[in-house]
């Protein structure tokens, strides 16, 4: 029955692949800057600002992949650039917790080795994605949290900042007003490189006004972030709790690996058939270079490119 | 090829089901008290102590299920009893961190609703599994960490203890000597109740001498803990990082759900075909009441029972 529903839902999935494509692309990349209630009547200049930022981050990844760089290098650089951009709820633009602080989470995964690194509850690390990568590469662990994660960061020389670095006028106002919009932003990137390897990376400032050391799906491998060369790389954004309980990123990969569903069918089945309406969305790239950009909220900041000339930047269903 | 390997490996899986069984049992339960290097020449009295503890916890769950109690009630009570038993690395018997403190993690999941709760890095909560359950039932979140999780615990009235409660002579000696044995213990329980609902619960004191706020697979839904009425309930124990990168609990469930493998085949494929030798093991129960108790280490403290009269308590491959 789930598959009958799927057939009806597939029309909603985005199909960015050009019709004239021949053979799989030798690299592909997709990124998101959060999904949620994104007002269609946003001022044109603001929407243009988002598009420019998304395009700039996309091009950082595209250039790395074009010159034969690794997918791991590409997703790290893209997410790092979005963490440094105050438009997105990650790094610099992180939202406020209930206590008026910032607690950042990030994760990265290498589809070739299943190596992964994740960090939760950071307060002084400028680029959480760089610390996640160091956890993967310089520690025997995969998940570190809070002050312990920051102590590890210092021991391996990652850049730290005064917590004031994350104070931004816009996020402070959102927090004061408990604005619904952008409450659950995230940034993420997935890539396939010319060596045939997949990688995924995700970073977030979490949920506006969050309490009690709440951790969302981002640092939970298999929920917000997953990559496996046998199937695909996935980065999610939306209501984290729903993505954890449904192991969304792993579920898309499992449907590709075990049910042999095409990537876009798998992604649409999970986002439209399993998640609740308005929960969010995801970007994914398969080992064959297929790209899926799927969401069930009013919009998702997103961009994608591949070796066959695809270049897409979008916010709503457009 | 993976399935060719599987055929050879299946001989290693444990088959606790009595040969004369007819029809699926209407309840089933399995638990573990950790997998790892368990010396075969352990003093007989010590082994007997483990067997007695395992049997006692098993009977707590068995009685709940027999009288029509829920799987959620059974796994909570079983894990709570093992947390209170200093033999196991969870609750009272938690191992020491590098700093000489204790940091406990736990998770619980309801297969009927996909409701889940998880906590990481607790220092003053007597029974982490009870707090995980309160996160599931009394908060909109699924994962809380550190001091924030403890503040939530206080707000909902969970029992707290002085951190000294977790000081035990045996764990202190292990920590001082950096003993290899029991470095990675965990307790967990899975159950199917007479209403057809599955549940899983896991709790741990973590890794002896752990640093940097390291978090293992226990509170990572899909890694150490997973339950879904569509497939099975799984609780894992072993080298947490390997269970996270392979989303082990979710992978067993995905093989049952999408590949339609029998539970024991799915569990054996993941433990013997995907994990590395000596990584650990898992207990699982399917929605049909099948039980899998699979490990690739020298032993796993474990027990199982079902409505058809199965009652098993074991440590090694015996």
PDB file of N, CA and C in Angstrom, chain A residues 5-86:
ATOM      1  N   UNK A   5       0.693   4.599  -2.533  1.00  0.00           N
ATOM      2  CA  UNK A   5       0.726   6.013  -2.143  1.00  0.00           C
ATOM      3  C   UNK A   5       1.895   6.692  -2.823  1.00  0.00           C
ATOM      4  N   UNK A   6       3.003   5.958  -2.865  1.00  0.00           N
ATOM      5  CA  UNK A   6       4.214   6.512  -3.457  1.00  0.00           C
ATOM      6  C   UNK A   6       3.997   6.991  -4.883  1.00  0.00           C
ATOM      7  N   UNK A   7       3.312   6.177  -5.660  1.00  0.00           N
ATOM      8  CA  UNK A   7       3.120   6.510  -7.063  1.00  0.00           C
ATOM      9  C   UNK A   7       2.470   7.888  -7.200  1.00  0.00           C
ATOM     10  N   UNK A   8       1.485   8.126  -6.330  1.00  0.00           N
ATOM     11  CA  UNK A   8       0.786   9.406  -6.368  1.00  0.00           C
ATOM     12  C   UNK A   8       1.689  10.541  -5.912  1.00  0.00           C
ATOM     13  N   UNK A   9       2.612  10.207  -5.034  1.00  0.00           N
ATOM     14  CA  UNK A   9       3.447  11.246  -4.427  1.00  0.00           C
ATOM     15  C   UNK A   9       4.639  11.624  -5.284  1.00  0.00           C
ATOM     16  N   UNK A  10       5.013  10.734  -6.174  1.00  0.00           N
ATOM     17  CA  UNK A  10       6.266  10.970  -6.904  1.00  0.00           C
ATOM     18  C   UNK A  10       6.236  12.252  -7.698  1.00  0.00           C
ATOM     19  N   UNK A  11       5.055  12.651  -8.104  1.00  0.00           N
ATOM     20  CA  UNK A  11       4.925  13.904  -8.837  1.00  0.00           C
ATOM     21  C   UNK A  11       5.468  15.083  -8.054  1.00  0.00           C
ATOM     22  N   UNK A  12       5.507  14.951  -6.739  1.00  0.00           N
ATOM     23  CA  UNK A  12       5.964  16.057  -5.896  1.00  0.00           C
ATOM     24  C   UNK A  12       7.483  16.143  -5.822  1.00  0.00           C
ATOM     25  N   UNK A  13       8.149  15.051  -6.125  1.00  0.00           N
ATOM     26  CA  UNK A  13       9.613  15.047  -6.014  1.00  0.00           C
ATOM     27  C   UNK A  13      10.221  15.915  -7.115  1.00  0.00           C
ATOM     28  N   UNK A  14      11.334  16.506  -6.795  1.00  0.00           N
ATOM     29  CA  UNK A  14      11.989  17.378  -7.755  1.00  0.00           C
ATOM     30  C   UNK A  14      12.889  16.552  -8.673  1.00  0.00           C
ATOM     31  N   UNK A  15      12.863  16.833  -9.946  1.00  0.00           N
ATOM     32  CA  UNK A  15      13.684  16.084 -10.897  1.00  0.00           C
ATOM     33  C   UNK A  15      14.622  17.030 -11.622  1.00  0.00           C
ATOM     34  N   UNK A  16      15.748  17.361 -11.017  1.00  0.00           N
ATOM     35  CA  UNK A  16      16.617  18.371 -11.603  1.00  0.00           C
ATOM     36  C   UNK A  16      17.464  17.869 -12.775  1.00  0.00           C
ATOM     37  N   UNK A  17      17.427  16.570 -13.064  1.00  0.00           N
ATOM     38  CA  UNK A  17      18.286  16.036 -14.115  1.00  0.00           C
ATOM     39  C   UNK A  17      17.862  16.546 -15.502  1.00  0.00           C
ATOM     40  N   UNK A  18      18.767  17.111 -16.306  1.00  0.00           N
ATOM     41  CA  UNK A  18      18.406  17.551 -17.663  1.00  0.00           C
ATOM     42  C   UNK A  18      17.965  16.345 -18.499  1.00  0.00           C
ATOM     43  N   UNK A  19      17.015  16.577 -19.400  1.00  0.00           N
ATOM     44  CA  UNK A  19      16.435  15.473 -20.163  1.00  0.00           C
ATOM     45  C   UNK A  19      17.451  14.842 -21.105  1.00  0.00           C
ATOM     46  N   UNK A  20      18.412  15.636 -21.591  1.00  0.00           N
ATOM     47  CA  UNK A  20      19.329  15.148 -22.623  1.00  0.00           C
ATOM     48  C   UNK A  20      20.538  14.401 -22.047  1.00  0.00           C
ATOM     49  N   UNK A  21      20.537  14.145 -20.744  1.00  0.00           N
ATOM     50  CA  UNK A  21      21.700  13.542 -20.097  1.00  0.00           C
ATOM     51  C   UNK A  21      22.058  12.184 -20.695  1.00  0.00           C
ATOM     52  N   UNK A  22      23.337  11.898 -20.800  1.00  0.00           N
ATOM     53  CA  UNK A  22      23.804  10.585 -21.289  1.00  0.00           C
ATOM     54  C   UNK A  22      24.804  10.006 -20.308  1.00  0.00           C
ATOM     55  N   UNK A  23      24.515   8.829 -19.758  1.00  0.00           N
ATOM     56  CA  UNK A  23      25.446   8.184 -18.831  1.00  0.00           C
ATOM     57  C   UNK A  23      25.518   8.943 -17.522  1.00  0.00           C
ATOM     58  N   UNK A  24      25.988   8.257 -16.489  1.00  0.00           N
ATOM     59  CA  UNK A  24      26.048   8.922 -15.188  1.00  0.00           C
ATOM     60  C   UNK A  24      27.129   9.993 -15.152  1.00  0.00           C
ATOM     61  N   UNK A  25      26.885  11.086 -14.420  1.00  0.00           N
ATOM     62  CA  UNK A  25      27.899  12.145 -14.295  1.00  0.00           C
ATOM     63  C   UNK A  25      29.061  11.629 -13.460  1.00  0.00           C
ATOM     64  N   UNK A  26      30.257  12.138 -13.672  1.00  0.00           N
ATOM     65  CA  UNK A  26      31.381  11.637 -12.879  1.00  0.00           C
ATOM     66  C   UNK A  26      31.564  12.400 -11.582  1.00  0.00           C
ATOM     67  N   UNK A  27      30.779  13.467 -11.376  1.00  0.00           N
ATOM     68  CA  UNK A  27      30.688  14.053 -10.037  1.00  0.00           C
ATOM     69  C   UNK A  27      29.327  14.724  -9.896  1.00  0.00           C
ATOM     70  N   UNK A  28      28.893  14.884  -8.678  1.00  0.00           N
ATOM     71  CA  UNK A  28      27.603  15.522  -8.406  1.00  0.00           C
ATOM     72  C   UNK A  28      27.623  16.067  -6.992  1.00  0.00           C
ATOM     73  N   UNK A  29      26.883  17.155  -6.795  1.00  0.00           N
ATOM     74  CA  UNK A  29      26.856  17.780  -5.471  1.00  0.00           C
ATOM     75  C   UNK A  29      25.487  18.404  -5.230  1.00  0.00           C
ATOM     76  N   UNK A  30      25.022  18.334  -3.996  1.00  0.00           N
ATOM     77  CA  UNK A  30      23.775  18.993  -3.610  1.00  0.00           C
ATOM     78  C   UNK A  30      23.931  19.529  -2.201  1.00  0.00           C
ATOM     79  N   UNK A  31      23.297  20.656  -1.932  1.00  0.00           N
ATOM     80  CA  UNK A  31      23.386  21.229  -0.592  1.00  0.00           C
ATOM     81  C   UNK A  31      22.036  21.810  -0.191  1.00  0.00           C
ATOM     82  N   UNK A  32      21.860  21.975   1.122  1.00  0.00           N
ATOM     83  CA  UNK A  32      20.680  22.671   1.612  1.00  0.00           C
ATOM     84  C   UNK A  32      21.068  23.670   2.687  1.00  0.00           C
ATOM     85  N   UNK A  33      20.191  24.685   2.850  1.00  0.00           N
ATOM     86  CA  UNK A  33      20.411  25.686   3.893  1.00  0.00           C
ATOM     87  C   UNK A  33      19.218  25.742   4.832  1.00  0.00           C
ATOM     88  N   UNK A  34      18.514  24.592   4.939  1.00  0.00           N
ATOM     89  CA  UNK A  34      17.378  24.509   5.850  1.00  0.00           C
ATOM     90  C   UNK A  34      16.052  24.417   5.123  1.00  0.00           C
ATOM     91  N   UNK A  35      15.111  23.705   5.737  1.00  0.00           N
ATOM     92  CA  UNK A  35      13.747  23.597   5.201  1.00  0.00           C
ATOM     93  C   UNK A  35      12.794  24.057   6.288  1.00  0.00           C
ATOM     94  N   UNK A  36      11.666  24.597   5.894  1.00  0.00           N
ATOM     95  CA  UNK A  36      10.680  25.017   6.891  1.00  0.00           C
ATOM     96  C   UNK A  36       9.656  25.925   6.255  1.00  0.00           C
ATOM     97  N   UNK A  37       9.037  26.729   7.124  1.00  0.00           N
ATOM     98  CA  UNK A  37       8.046  27.696   6.645  1.00  0.00           C
ATOM     99  C   UNK A  37       8.809  28.895   6.097  1.00  0.00           C
ATOM    100  N   UNK A  38       8.944  28.954   4.791  1.00  0.00           N
ATOM    101  CA  UNK A  38       9.668  30.065   4.170  1.00  0.00           C
ATOM    102  C   UNK A  38       8.633  30.890   3.407  1.00  0.00           C
ATOM    103  N   UNK A  39       8.360  32.101   3.915  1.00  0.00           N
ATOM    104  CA  UNK A  39       7.279  32.929   3.356  1.00  0.00           C
ATOM    105  C   UNK A  39       7.532  33.242   1.885  1.00  0.00           C
ATOM    106  N   UNK A  40       6.534  32.955   1.071  1.00  0.00           N
ATOM    107  CA  UNK A  40       6.630  33.215  -0.368  1.00  0.00           C
ATOM    108  C   UNK A  40       6.738  34.712  -0.664  1.00  0.00           C
ATOM    109  N   UNK A  41       6.251  35.530   0.274  1.00  0.00           N
ATOM    110  CA  UNK A  41       6.274  36.976   0.031  1.00  0.00           C
ATOM    111  C   UNK A  41       7.501  37.636   0.661  1.00  0.00           C
ATOM    112  N   UNK A  42       8.539  36.820   0.906  1.00  0.00           N
ATOM    113  CA  UNK A  42       9.806  37.359   1.374  1.00  0.00           C
ATOM    114  C   UNK A  42      10.258  38.469   0.412  1.00  0.00           C
ATOM    115  N   UNK A  43      10.795  39.597   0.942  1.00  0.00           N
ATOM    116  CA  UNK A  43      11.270  40.656   0.042  1.00  0.00           C
ATOM    117  C   UNK A  43      12.241  40.089  -1.007  1.00  0.00           C
ATOM    118  N   UNK A  44      12.111  40.569  -2.232  1.00  0.00           N
ATOM    119  CA  UNK A  44      12.904  40.025  -3.340  1.00  0.00           C
ATOM    120  C   UNK A  44      14.409  40.111  -3.049  1.00  0.00           C
ATOM    121  N   UNK A  45      14.813  41.209  -2.387  1.00  0.00           N
ATOM    122  CA  UNK A  45      16.245  41.386  -2.123  1.00  0.00           C
ATOM    123  C   UNK A  45      16.745  40.315  -1.153  1.00  0.00           C
ATOM    124  N   UNK A  46      15.879  39.946  -0.215  1.00  0.00           N
ATOM    125  CA  UNK A  46      16.269  38.932   0.758  1.00  0.00           C
ATOM    126  C   UNK A  46      16.388  37.550   0.080  1.00  0.00           C
ATOM    127  N   UNK A  47      15.402  37.235  -0.745  1.00  0.00           N
ATOM    128  CA  UNK A  47      15.456  35.969  -1.481  1.00  0.00           C
ATOM    129  C   UNK A  47      16.706  35.932  -2.360  1.00  0.00           C
ATOM    130  N   UNK A  48      17.005  37.076  -2.977  1.00  0.00           N
ATOM    131  CA  UNK A  48      18.180  37.149  -3.837  1.00  0.00           C
ATOM    132  C   UNK A  48      19.457  36.928  -3.025  1.00  0.00           C
ATOM    133  N   UNK A  49      19.471  37.441  -1.799  1.00  0.00           N
ATOM    134  CA  UNK A  49      20.607  37.227  -0.906  1.00  0.00           C
ATOM    135  C   UNK A  49      20.833  35.746  -0.631  1.00  0.00           C
ATOM    136  N   UNK A  50      19.736  35.049  -0.367  1.00  0.00           N
ATOM    137  CA  UNK A  50      19.843  33.604  -0.143  1.00  0.00           C
ATOM    138  C   UNK A  50      20.378  32.890  -1.383  1.00  0.00           C
ATOM    139  N   UNK A  51      19.818  33.264  -2.549  1.00  0.00           N
ATOM    140  CA  UNK A  51      20.249  32.594  -3.783  1.00  0.00           C
ATOM    141  C   UNK A  51      21.743  32.815  -4.046  1.00  0.00           C
ATOM    142  N   UNK A  52      22.172  34.039  -3.775  1.00  0.00           N
ATOM    143  CA  UNK A  52      23.595  34.352  -3.991  1.00  0.00           C
ATOM    144  C   UNK A  52      24.469  33.516  -3.063  1.00  0.00           C
ATOM    145  N   UNK A  53      24.077  33.428  -1.792  1.00  0.00           N
ATOM    146  CA  UNK A  53      24.850  32.640  -0.829  1.00  0.00           C
ATOM    147  C   UNK A  53      24.869  31.163  -1.206  1.00  0.00           C
ATOM    148  N   UNK A  54      23.695  30.642  -1.576  1.00  0.00           N
ATOM    149  CA  UNK A  54      23.615  29.228  -1.956  1.00  0.00           C
ATOM    150  C   UNK A  54      24.507  28.956  -3.169  1.00  0.00           C
ATOM    151  N   UNK A  55      24.452  29.863  -4.154  1.00  0.00           N
ATOM    152  CA  UNK A  55      25.250  29.693  -5.365  1.00  0.00           C
ATOM    153  C   UNK A  55      26.743  29.756  -5.074  1.00  0.00           C
ATOM    154  N   UNK A  56      27.120  30.653  -4.156  1.00  0.00           N
ATOM    155  CA  UNK A  56      28.538  30.798  -3.820  1.00  0.00           C
ATOM    156  C   UNK A  56      29.059  29.523  -3.145  1.00  0.00           C
ATOM    157  N   UNK A  57      28.277  29.001  -2.214  1.00  0.00           N
ATOM    158  CA  UNK A  57      28.701  27.759  -1.545  1.00  0.00           C
ATOM    159  C   UNK A  57      28.736  26.599  -2.536  1.00  0.00           C
ATOM    160  N   UNK A  58      27.735  26.542  -3.413  1.00  0.00           N
ATOM    161  CA  UNK A  58      27.702  25.485  -4.433  1.00  0.00           C
ATOM    162  C   UNK A  58      28.973  25.514  -5.277  1.00  0.00           C
ATOM    163  N   UNK A  59      29.371  26.720  -5.672  1.00  0.00           N
ATOM    164  CA  UNK A  59      30.539  26.833  -6.552  1.00  0.00           C
ATOM    165  C   UNK A  59      31.834  26.426  -5.853  1.00  0.00           C
ATOM    166  N   UNK A  60      31.885  26.641  -4.539  1.00  0.00           N
ATOM    167  CA  UNK A  60      33.065  26.185  -3.777  1.00  0.00           C
ATOM    168  C   UNK A  60      33.197  24.665  -3.909  1.00  0.00           C
ATOM    169  N   UNK A  61      32.083  23.967  -3.740  1.00  0.00           N
ATOM    170  CA  UNK A  61      32.110  22.508  -3.856  1.00  0.00           C
ATOM    171  C   UNK A  61      32.338  22.055  -5.287  1.00  0.00           C
ATOM    172  N   UNK A  62      31.668  22.720  -6.229  1.00  0.00           N
ATOM    173  CA  UNK A  62      31.774  22.362  -7.649  1.00  0.00           C
ATOM    174  C   UNK A  62      33.229  22.421  -8.117  1.00  0.00           C
ATOM    175  N   UNK A  63      33.915  23.490  -7.739  1.00  0.00           N
ATOM    176  CA  UNK A  63      35.305  23.644  -8.187  1.00  0.00           C
ATOM    177  C   UNK A  63      36.204  22.539  -7.629  1.00  0.00           C
ATOM    178  N   UNK A  64      35.974  22.160  -6.391  1.00  0.00           N
ATOM    179  CA  UNK A  64      36.773  21.086  -5.786  1.00  0.00           C
ATOM    180  C   UNK A  64      36.560  19.770  -6.544  1.00  0.00           C
ATOM    181  N   UNK A  65      35.296  19.472  -6.857  1.00  0.00           N
ATOM    182  CA  UNK A  65      34.993  18.209  -7.530  1.00  0.00           C
ATOM    183  C   UNK A  65      35.475  18.199  -8.967  1.00  0.00           C
ATOM    184  N   UNK A  66      35.346  19.343  -9.650  1.00  0.00           N
ATOM    185  CA  UNK A  66      35.792  19.457 -11.051  1.00  0.00           C
ATOM    186  C   UNK A  66      37.281  19.146 -11.197  1.00  0.00           C
ATOM    187  N   UNK A  67      38.070  19.638 -10.247  1.00  0.00           N
ATOM    188  CA  UNK A  67      39.512  19.430 -10.352  1.00  0.00           C
ATOM    189  C   UNK A  67      39.952  18.096  -9.743  1.00  0.00           C
ATOM    190  N   UNK A  68      38.979  17.207  -9.454  1.00  0.00           N
ATOM    191  CA  UNK A  68      39.328  15.876  -8.974  1.00  0.00           C
ATOM    192  C   UNK A  68      39.502  15.768  -7.477  1.00  0.00           C
ATOM    193  N   UNK A  69      39.105  16.805  -6.733  1.00  0.00           N
ATOM    194  CA  UNK A  69      39.161  16.742  -5.266  1.00  0.00           C
ATOM    195  C   UNK A  69      38.179  15.715  -4.737  1.00  0.00           C
ATOM    196  N   UNK A  70      38.298  15.389  -3.458  1.00  0.00           N
ATOM    197  CA  UNK A  70      37.441  14.347  -2.883  1.00  0.00           C
ATOM    198  C   UNK A  70      36.090  14.920  -2.441  1.00  0.00           C
ATOM    199  N   UNK A  71      35.111  14.009  -2.364  1.00  0.00           N
ATOM    200  CA  UNK A  71      33.788  14.404  -1.884  1.00  0.00           C
ATOM    201  C   UNK A  71      33.878  14.883  -0.437  1.00  0.00           C
ATOM    202  N   UNK A  72      34.782  14.289   0.336  1.00  0.00           N
ATOM    203  CA  UNK A  72      34.961  14.697   1.730  1.00  0.00           C
ATOM    204  C   UNK A  72      35.447  16.147   1.804  1.00  0.00           C
ATOM    205  N   UNK A  73      36.390  16.474   0.923  1.00  0.00           N
ATOM    206  CA  UNK A  73      36.908  17.837   0.859  1.00  0.00           C
ATOM    207  C   UNK A  73      35.785  18.805   0.452  1.00  0.00           C
ATOM    208  N   UNK A  74      34.977  18.391  -0.524  1.00  0.00           N
ATOM    209  CA  UNK A  74      33.916  19.266  -1.035  1.00  0.00           C
ATOM    210  C   UNK A  74      32.850  19.540   0.020  1.00  0.00           C
ATOM    211  N   UNK A  75      32.353  18.490   0.680  1.00  0.00           N
ATOM    212  CA  UNK A  75      31.273  18.725   1.656  1.00  0.00           C
ATOM    213  C   UNK A  75      31.789  19.506   2.862  1.00  0.00           C
ATOM    214  N   UNK A  76      33.048  19.289   3.236  1.00  0.00           N
ATOM    215  CA  UNK A  76      33.624  20.053   4.345  1.00  0.00           C
ATOM    216  C   UNK A  76      33.694  21.536   3.990  1.00  0.00           C
ATOM    217  N   UNK A  77      34.206  21.839   2.800  1.00  0.00           N
ATOM    218  CA  UNK A  77      34.380  23.239   2.396  1.00  0.00           C
ATOM    219  C   UNK A  77      33.031  23.934   2.226  1.00  0.00           C
ATOM    220  N   UNK A  78      32.055  23.240   1.668  1.00  0.00           N
ATOM    221  CA  UNK A  78      30.734  23.842   1.463  1.00  0.00           C
ATOM    222  C   UNK A  78      30.075  24.150   2.805  1.00  0.00           C
ATOM    223  N   UNK A  79      30.072  23.179   3.696  1.00  0.00           N
ATOM    224  CA  UNK A  79      29.412  23.400   4.991  1.00  0.00           C
ATOM    225  C   UNK A  79      30.155  24.464   5.788  1.00  0.00           C
ATOM    226  N   UNK A  80      31.479  24.446   5.699  1.00  0.00           N
ATOM    227  CA  UNK A  80      32.244  25.489   6.388  1.00  0.00           C
ATOM    228  C   UNK A  80      31.860  26.879   5.885  1.00  0.00           C
ATOM    229  N   UNK A  81      31.693  27.021   4.577  1.00  0.00           N
ATOM    230  CA  UNK A  81      31.343  28.339   4.026  1.00  0.00           C
ATOM    231  C   UNK A  81      29.952  28.759   4.485  1.00  0.00           C
ATOM    232  N   UNK A  82      29.044  27.798   4.639  1.00  0.00           N
ATOM    233  CA  UNK A  82      27.692  28.136   5.097  1.00  0.00           C
ATOM    234  C   UNK A  82      27.667  28.424   6.594  1.00  0.00           C
ATOM    235  N   UNK A  83      28.586  27.785   7.344  1.00  0.00           N
ATOM    236  CA  UNK A  83      28.709  28.110   8.771  1.00  0.00           C
ATOM    237  C   UNK A  83      29.207  29.549   8.961  1.00  0.00           C
ATOM    238  N   UNK A  84      30.027  30.017   8.022  1.00  0.00           N
ATOM    239  CA  UNK A  84      30.564  31.376   8.147  1.00  0.00           C
ATOM    240  C   UNK A  84      29.595  32.439   7.640  1.00  0.00           C
ATOM    241  N   UNK A  85      28.471  31.998   7.060  1.00  0.00           N
ATOM    242  CA  UNK A  85      27.491  32.908   6.459  1.00  0.00           C
ATOM    243  C   UNK A  85      26.345  33.079   7.459  1.00  0.00           C
ATOM    244  N   UNK A  86      26.128  34.305   7.920  1.00  0.00           N
ATOM    245  CA  UNK A  86      25.145  34.495   9.000  1.00  0.00           C
ATOM    246  C   UNK A  86      23.708  34.272   8.551  1.00  0.00           C
TER     247      UNK A  86
END
